[in-house]
Amino acid sequence: MEQNILEIKNLKFEEQLKNKDFNLKVQKNSIHSILFKNDQLKKQLLNFLVGEKVEPEAELIYQGTVLKPSAIKNLYQDQIYLLNQYSAVNPDKDPLGIFKFNKKGEGENKSTVFPEMTIAENIFFGREPLKKILFFKLIDNQKMIEKTAELLELLEVELSPEQKMLKLSPLEKQLVELLKTLSCGAEIILIDQAVIELPAAKKQIFFDFMQKLKQKGITIIYFTKEIEEVFAVSDFVSVLKEGQNKGTRKVSEIEYNELALLLMGR
């Protein structure tokens, strides 16, 4: 029997939708797309998943355990990673705010990469491997480079651990961010329209790497407005519309037109 890693029960959205509930089950080790049109509903759902907004009537169930509001935030800090179109490293995992100097976008939409630092330094920032010399602990740069090289072998693009981030394309930066989730030991990745500005061929490279992450035991919840992307990458799809899940289907068992009709509310 397949195991659900995450469940949402009785999530209520905006005031005019209080008579409707959003419910969702996400199967462990799957890629589950959330197809949506309304950005505000998507944002509220994401805020609930990362513990930014308490929803008193809703339940978040992680591996069979109902989480208290404080535990939801802890789950996000420990097991869940969020990636959007502006990400390079996750600002929510940066309590001192030292990543936030590169202001591309407003509010949560800021590029947070260290452009002058290397791929290895970005991936392991704050978690660098250490070596002991006499009474001192120093960063073990060689070990960090070796670990990064192992991660980079998973990619379809050729990158070096010592390349600076400013030299990377938007796709390469996002792939490095996905590698960071592996190095952090994340169990669930929330991907919010991370490839929205990439051409189709570049998107497919990103999607192929998502499949590799799934093979590593990571569960991915992928937020998108594009039906084509659902069929390109997903095992399951749920349609978020009017404050409800209009249906969760196996992607292999649904036709394009049927999914389009669900999204349109027919």
mmCIF file of C-alpha atoms in Angstrom:
data_model
loop_
_atom_site.group_PDB
_atom_site.id
_atom_site.type_symbol
_atom_site.label_atom_id
_atom_site.label_comp_id
_atom_site.label_asym_id
_atom_site.label_seq_id
_atom_site.Cartn_x
_atom_site.Cartn_y
_atom_site.Cartn_z
ATOM 1 C CA MET A 1 0.000 0.000 0.000
ATOM 2 C CA GLU A 2 1.328 3.430 -0.959
ATOM 3 C CA GLN A 3 2.109 5.795 1.918
ATOM 4 C CA ASN A 4 1.074 9.444 2.070
ATOM 5 C CA ILE A 5 3.901 11.649 3.305
ATOM 6 C CA LEU A 6 1.686 14.732 3.635
ATOM 7 C CA GLU A 7 -2.041 15.401 3.996
ATOM 8 C CA ILE A 8 -4.046 18.613 4.265
ATOM 9 C CA LYS A 9 -7.529 18.529 5.738
ATOM 10 C CA ASN A 10 -10.177 21.254 6.000
ATOM 11 C CA LEU A 11 -8.081 24.181 4.799
ATOM 12 C CA LYS A 12 -10.348 27.182 4.261
ATOM 13 C CA PHE A 13 -9.259 30.018 2.013
ATOM 14 C CA GLU A 14 -10.620 33.537 1.536
ATOM 15 C CA GLU A 15 -13.665 34.931 3.352
ATOM 16 C CA GLN A 16 -16.034 34.325 0.455
ATOM 17 C CA LEU A 17 -14.924 30.695 0.293
ATOM 18 C CA LYS A 18 -15.463 29.785 3.950
ATOM 19 C CA ASN A 19 -18.054 27.170 3.012
ATOM 20 C CA LYS A 20 -15.461 25.267 1.020
ATOM 21 C CA ASP A 21 -12.542 23.135 2.191
ATOM 22 C CA PHE A 22 -9.303 22.215 0.475
ATOM 23 C CA ASN A 23 -8.093 18.652 1.090
ATOM 24 C CA LEU A 24 -4.985 17.033 -0.339
ATOM 25 C CA LYS A 25 -3.022 13.805 -0.059
ATOM 26 C CA VAL A 26 0.557 13.659 -1.336
ATOM 27 C CA GLN A 27 2.076 10.260 -1.879
ATOM 28 C CA LYS A 28 5.602 9.675 -0.623
ATOM 29 C CA ASN A 29 8.341 9.656 -3.274
ATOM 30 C CA SER A 30 6.178 11.210 -5.984
ATOM 31 C CA ILE A 31 5.989 14.391 -8.021
ATOM 32 C CA HIS A 32 2.587 15.932 -7.308
ATOM 33 C CA SER A 33 1.552 18.994 -9.298
ATOM 34 C CA ILE A 34 -0.856 21.619 -8.001
ATOM 35 C CA LEU A 35 -2.475 23.198 -11.049
ATOM 36 C CA PHE A 36 -3.918 26.641 -10.296
ATOM 37 C CA LYS A 37 -5.001 29.978 -11.744
ATOM 38 C CA ASN A 38 -5.486 32.129 -8.642
ATOM 39 C CA ASP A 39 -2.163 33.377 -7.251
ATOM 40 C CA GLN A 40 -3.671 34.407 -3.917
ATOM 41 C CA LEU A 41 -5.038 30.921 -3.237
ATOM 42 C CA LYS A 42 -1.699 29.389 -4.160
ATOM 43 C CA LYS A 43 0.134 31.796 -1.883
ATOM 44 C CA GLN A 44 -2.146 31.029 1.052
ATOM 45 C CA LEU A 45 -1.641 27.302 0.524
ATOM 46 C CA LEU A 46 2.133 27.769 0.475
ATOM 47 C CA ASN A 47 2.001 29.964 3.581
ATOM 48 C CA PHE A 48 0.116 27.217 5.390
ATOM 49 C CA LEU A 49 2.618 24.549 4.316
ATOM 50 C CA VAL A 50 5.603 26.544 5.573
ATOM 51 C CA GLY A 51 3.948 27.629 8.818
ATOM 52 C CA GLU A 52 3.680 31.311 7.933
ATOM 53 C CA LYS A 53 -0.072 31.453 8.500
ATOM 54 C CA VAL A 54 -2.052 29.547 11.135
ATOM 55 C CA GLU A 55 -5.331 28.135 9.835
ATOM 56 C CA PRO A 56 -7.284 27.106 12.976
ATOM 57 C CA GLU A 57 -9.660 24.666 11.281
ATOM 58 C CA ALA A 58 -7.051 23.030 9.069
ATOM 59 C CA GLU A 59 -4.849 20.037 9.752
ATOM 60 C CA LEU A 60 -1.455 19.232 8.300
ATOM 61 C CA ILE A 61 -0.590 15.575 8.681
ATOM 62 C CA TYR A 62 3.020 14.507 8.175
ATOM 63 C CA GLN A 63 3.655 10.774 7.881
ATOM 64 C CA GLY A 64 0.475 10.013 9.825
ATOM 65 C CA THR A 65 0.981 12.587 12.612
ATOM 66 C CA VAL A 66 -1.224 15.689 12.954
ATOM 67 C CA LEU A 67 1.058 18.672 13.491
ATOM 68 C CA LYS A 68 0.448 21.605 15.800
ATOM 69 C CA PRO A 69 1.011 25.072 14.240
ATOM 70 C CA SER A 70 4.440 25.407 15.861
ATOM 71 C CA ALA A 71 5.423 21.970 14.561
ATOM 72 C CA ILE A 72 4.495 22.956 10.990
ATOM 73 C CA LYS A 73 7.132 25.704 11.048
ATOM 74 C CA ASN A 74 9.656 23.251 12.505
ATOM 75 C CA LEU A 75 8.850 20.770 9.736
ATOM 76 C CA TYR A 76 9.552 23.462 7.141
ATOM 77 C CA GLN A 77 12.859 24.320 8.757
ATOM 78 C CA ASP A 78 13.976 20.689 8.948
ATOM 79 C CA GLN A 79 12.375 18.635 6.166
ATOM 80 C CA ILE A 80 10.794 20.971 3.599
ATOM 81 C CA TYR A 81 12.555 23.240 1.115
ATOM 82 C CA LEU A 82 10.920 25.970 -0.972
ATOM 83 C CA LEU A 83 12.138 26.962 -4.418
ATOM 84 C CA ASN A 84 10.584 29.649 -6.614
ATOM 85 C CA GLN A 85 11.600 31.534 -9.747
ATOM 86 C CA TYR A 86 13.766 33.938 -7.735
ATOM 87 C CA SER A 87 15.526 31.401 -5.540
ATOM 88 C CA ALA A 88 19.174 30.605 -5.301
ATOM 89 C CA VAL A 89 19.257 29.870 -1.599
ATOM 90 C CA ASN A 90 16.276 29.915 0.698
ATOM 91 C CA PRO A 91 15.930 33.223 2.593
ATOM 92 C CA ASP A 92 13.800 31.516 5.251
ATOM 93 C CA LYS A 93 16.837 29.441 6.184
ATOM 94 C CA ASP A 94 18.831 32.645 6.626
ATOM 95 C CA PRO A 95 17.746 34.120 9.973
ATOM 96 C CA LEU A 96 20.479 36.780 9.946
ATOM 97 C CA GLY A 97 19.328 38.104 6.591
ATOM 98 C CA ILE A 98 22.804 38.071 5.084
ATOM 99 C CA PHE A 99 21.647 36.720 1.738
ATOM 100 C CA LYS A 100 19.176 39.505 1.091
ATOM 101 C CA PHE A 101 21.468 42.108 -0.385
ATOM 102 C CA ASN A 102 20.686 41.205 -3.997
ATOM 103 C CA LYS A 103 17.278 42.810 -4.510
ATOM 104 C CA LYS A 104 15.662 41.290 -7.553
ATOM 105 C CA GLY A 105 11.933 41.512 -7.000
ATOM 106 C CA GLU A 106 10.005 42.666 -3.968
ATOM 107 C CA GLY A 107 9.194 41.071 -0.628
ATOM 108 C CA GLU A 108 9.677 37.321 -0.766
ATOM 109 C CA ASN A 109 10.654 37.577 -4.428
ATOM 110 C CA LYS A 110 14.336 38.323 -3.996
ATOM 111 C CA SER A 111 17.278 36.633 -5.586
ATOM 112 C CA THR A 112 19.367 35.436 -2.676
ATOM 113 C CA VAL A 113 22.505 34.033 -4.276
ATOM 114 C CA PHE A 114 26.044 35.002 -3.337
ATOM 115 C CA PRO A 115 27.132 35.953 -6.881
ATOM 116 C CA GLU A 116 30.834 36.277 -6.029
ATOM 117 C CA MET A 117 30.973 32.929 -4.260
ATOM 118 C CA THR A 118 31.482 29.541 -5.870
ATOM 119 C CA ILE A 119 28.918 26.813 -6.410
ATOM 120 C CA ALA A 120 30.480 24.807 -3.571
ATOM 121 C CA GLU A 121 30.406 27.782 -1.205
ATOM 122 C CA ASN A 122 26.769 28.509 -2.029
ATOM 123 C CA ILE A 123 25.634 24.907 -1.574
ATOM 124 C CA PHE A 124 27.379 24.417 1.772
ATOM 125 C CA PHE A 125 27.184 27.934 3.198
ATOM 126 C CA GLY A 126 26.620 27.643 6.948
ATOM 127 C CA ARG A 127 27.194 23.876 6.818
ATOM 128 C CA GLU A 128 30.772 23.744 5.550
ATOM 129 C CA PRO A 129 32.743 20.571 6.338
ATOM 130 C CA LEU A 130 35.430 21.286 8.921
ATOM 131 C CA LYS A 131 38.888 19.966 9.659
ATOM 132 C CA LYS A 132 40.845 20.284 12.867
ATOM 133 C CA ILE A 133 44.356 21.706 12.878
ATOM 134 C CA LEU A 134 45.883 21.775 16.334
ATOM 135 C CA PHE A 135 43.255 23.541 18.461
ATOM 136 C CA PHE A 136 41.448 25.195 15.560
ATOM 137 C CA LYS A 137 38.590 24.138 13.294
ATOM 138 C CA LEU A 138 38.889 25.357 9.723
ATOM 139 C CA ILE A 139 36.727 24.934 6.643
ATOM 140 C CA ASP A 140 37.814 21.861 4.713
ATOM 141 C CA ASN A 141 37.675 23.361 1.225
ATOM 142 C CA GLN A 142 38.930 20.230 -0.480
ATOM 143 C CA LYS A 143 36.230 18.070 1.089
ATOM 144 C CA MET A 144 33.586 20.691 0.218
ATOM 145 C CA ILE A 145 34.741 20.694 -3.414
ATOM 146 C CA GLU A 146 34.711 16.887 -3.531
ATOM 147 C CA LYS A 147 31.192 16.702 -2.093
ATOM 148 C CA THR A 148 29.981 19.334 -4.556
ATOM 149 C CA ALA A 149 31.568 17.457 -7.462
ATOM 150 C CA GLU A 150 29.636 14.341 -6.442
ATOM 151 C CA LEU A 151 26.392 16.316 -6.476
ATOM 152 C CA LEU A 152 27.175 17.957 -9.820
ATOM 153 C CA GLU A 153 27.615 14.527 -11.424
ATOM 154 C CA LEU A 154 23.838 14.158 -11.166
ATOM 155 C CA LEU A 155 23.237 17.081 -13.536
ATOM 156 C CA GLU A 156 22.914 17.077 -17.312
ATOM 157 C CA VAL A 157 24.922 20.293 -17.541
ATOM 158 C CA GLU A 158 28.657 20.549 -16.962
ATOM 159 C CA LEU A 159 29.560 22.717 -14.009
ATOM 160 C CA SER A 160 32.594 22.959 -11.774
ATOM 161 C CA PRO A 161 32.410 23.299 -7.965
ATOM 162 C CA GLU A 162 34.717 26.324 -8.193
ATOM 163 C CA GLN A 163 32.669 28.263 -10.741
ATOM 164 C CA LYS A 164 31.255 31.524 -9.432
ATOM 165 C CA MET A 165 27.478 31.786 -9.307
ATOM 166 C CA LEU A 166 27.444 35.027 -11.309
ATOM 167 C CA LYS A 167 28.726 33.072 -14.321
ATOM 168 C CA LEU A 168 25.759 30.669 -14.269
ATOM 169 C CA SER A 169 22.601 30.869 -16.375
ATOM 170 C CA PRO A 170 19.167 31.087 -14.675
ATOM 171 C CA LEU A 171 18.660 27.355 -15.295
ATOM 172 C CA GLU A 172 22.041 26.467 -13.817
ATOM 173 C CA LYS A 173 21.370 28.550 -10.717
ATOM 174 C CA GLN A 174 18.076 26.755 -10.149
ATOM 175 C CA LEU A 175 19.742 23.363 -10.636
ATOM 176 C CA VAL A 176 22.365 24.306 -8.053
ATOM 177 C CA GLU A 177 19.517 25.213 -5.691
ATOM 178 C CA LEU A 178 17.998 21.766 -6.227
ATOM 179 C CA LEU A 179 21.379 20.229 -5.445
ATOM 180 C CA LYS A 180 21.382 22.188 -2.207
ATOM 181 C CA THR A 181 18.169 20.441 -1.173
ATOM 182 C CA LEU A 182 19.984 17.118 -1.521
ATOM 183 C CA SER A 183 22.893 18.321 0.577
ATOM 184 C CA CYS A 184 20.451 19.602 3.243
ATOM 185 C CA GLY A 185 18.667 16.269 3.516
ATOM 186 C CA ALA A 186 15.251 17.691 2.569
ATOM 187 C CA GLU A 187 12.410 15.173 2.300
ATOM 188 C CA ILE A 188 9.905 17.438 0.527
ATOM 189 C CA ILE A 189 10.581 20.189 -2.003
ATOM 190 C CA LEU A 190 7.949 22.813 -2.782
ATOM 191 C CA ILE A 191 8.630 24.187 -6.266
ATOM 192 C CA ASP A 192 6.637 27.297 -7.127
ATOM 193 C CA GLN A 193 6.789 28.126 -10.836
ATOM 194 C CA ALA A 194 10.583 27.936 -10.754
ATOM 195 C CA VAL A 195 10.930 27.532 -14.534
ATOM 196 C CA ILE A 196 8.315 30.075 -15.591
ATOM 197 C CA GLU A 197 10.814 32.211 -17.537
ATOM 198 C CA LEU A 198 12.806 29.372 -19.137
ATOM 199 C CA PRO A 199 12.381 28.112 -22.727
ATOM 200 C CA ALA A 200 10.915 24.630 -23.221
ATOM 201 C CA ALA A 201 14.251 22.849 -23.741
ATOM 202 C CA LYS A 202 15.683 24.323 -20.538
ATOM 203 C CA LYS A 203 12.528 23.420 -18.637
ATOM 204 C CA GLN A 204 12.939 19.805 -19.673
ATOM 205 C CA ILE A 205 16.452 19.676 -18.217
ATOM 206 C CA PHE A 206 15.002 20.956 -14.932
ATOM 207 C CA PHE A 207 12.165 18.404 -15.083
ATOM 208 C CA ASP A 208 14.589 15.553 -15.796
ATOM 209 C CA PHE A 209 16.550 16.487 -12.691
ATOM 210 C CA MET A 210 13.339 16.523 -10.655
ATOM 211 C CA GLN A 211 12.922 12.890 -11.672
ATOM 212 C CA LYS A 212 16.423 12.139 -10.405
ATOM 213 C CA LEU A 213 15.562 13.738 -7.080
ATOM 214 C CA LYS A 214 12.477 11.547 -6.875
ATOM 215 C CA GLN A 215 14.702 8.517 -7.432
ATOM 216 C CA LYS A 216 16.722 9.716 -4.424
ATOM 217 C CA GLY A 217 13.592 9.449 -2.269
ATOM 218 C CA ILE A 218 12.513 13.108 -2.323
ATOM 219 C CA THR A 219 8.843 14.071 -2.649
ATOM 220 C CA ILE A 220 8.135 17.120 -4.805
ATOM 221 C CA ILE A 221 5.039 19.346 -4.775
ATOM 222 C CA TYR A 222 5.111 21.363 -7.970
ATOM 223 C CA PHE A 223 2.940 24.490 -8.359
ATOM 224 C CA THR A 224 2.171 25.449 -11.950
ATOM 225 C CA LYS A 225 -0.363 27.219 -14.157
ATOM 226 C CA GLU A 226 0.706 25.260 -17.243
ATOM 227 C CA ILE A 227 -1.086 22.023 -18.124
ATOM 228 C CA GLU A 228 1.811 21.030 -20.400
ATOM 229 C CA GLU A 229 4.180 21.085 -17.413
ATOM 230 C CA VAL A 230 1.909 18.717 -15.506
ATOM 231 C CA PHE A 231 2.224 16.092 -18.241
ATOM 232 C CA ALA A 232 5.966 16.723 -18.611
ATOM 233 C CA VAL A 233 6.925 15.928 -15.034
ATOM 234 C CA SER A 234 4.137 14.750 -12.701
ATOM 235 C CA ASP A 235 2.912 11.461 -11.255
ATOM 236 C CA PHE A 236 -0.191 13.069 -9.760
ATOM 237 C CA VAL A 237 -2.064 16.320 -10.263
ATOM 238 C CA SER A 238 -4.559 18.220 -8.110
ATOM 239 C CA VAL A 239 -6.553 21.210 -9.347
ATOM 240 C CA LEU A 240 -6.778 24.177 -6.951
ATOM 241 C CA LYS A 241 -9.824 26.232 -7.897
ATOM 242 C CA GLU A 242 -12.372 28.249 -5.924
ATOM 243 C CA GLY A 243 -10.836 27.181 -2.635
ATOM 244 C CA GLN A 244 -11.179 23.487 -3.303
ATOM 245 C CA ASN A 245 -9.256 20.548 -4.692
ATOM 246 C CA LYS A 246 -11.342 19.892 -7.787
ATOM 247 C CA GLY A 247 -9.804 16.467 -8.168
ATOM 248 C CA THR A 248 -6.585 14.512 -7.705
ATOM 249 C CA ARG A 249 -5.707 12.196 -10.565
ATOM 250 C CA LYS A 250 -2.868 10.027 -11.743
ATOM 251 C CA VAL A 251 -1.393 11.890 -14.687
ATOM 252 C CA SER A 252 -1.125 8.636 -16.641
ATOM 253 C CA GLU A 253 -4.907 8.222 -16.333
ATOM 254 C CA ILE A 254 -6.150 11.663 -17.359
ATOM 255 C CA GLU A 255 -6.365 13.364 -20.745
ATOM 256 C CA TYR A 256 -5.267 16.936 -21.466
ATOM 257 C CA ASN A 257 -8.808 18.096 -22.254
ATOM 258 C CA GLU A 258 -10.216 16.549 -19.074
ATOM 259 C CA LEU A 259 -7.628 18.349 -16.965
ATOM 260 C CA ALA A 260 -8.310 21.624 -18.800
ATOM 261 C CA LEU A 261 -12.011 21.282 -18.029
ATOM 262 C CA LEU A 262 -11.275 20.723 -14.335
ATOM 263 C CA LEU A 263 -9.143 23.869 -14.288
ATOM 264 C CA MET A 264 -11.934 25.844 -15.973
ATOM 265 C CA GLY A 265 -14.433 24.496 -13.424
ATOM 266 C CA ARG A 266 -16.512 22.398 -15.795
#
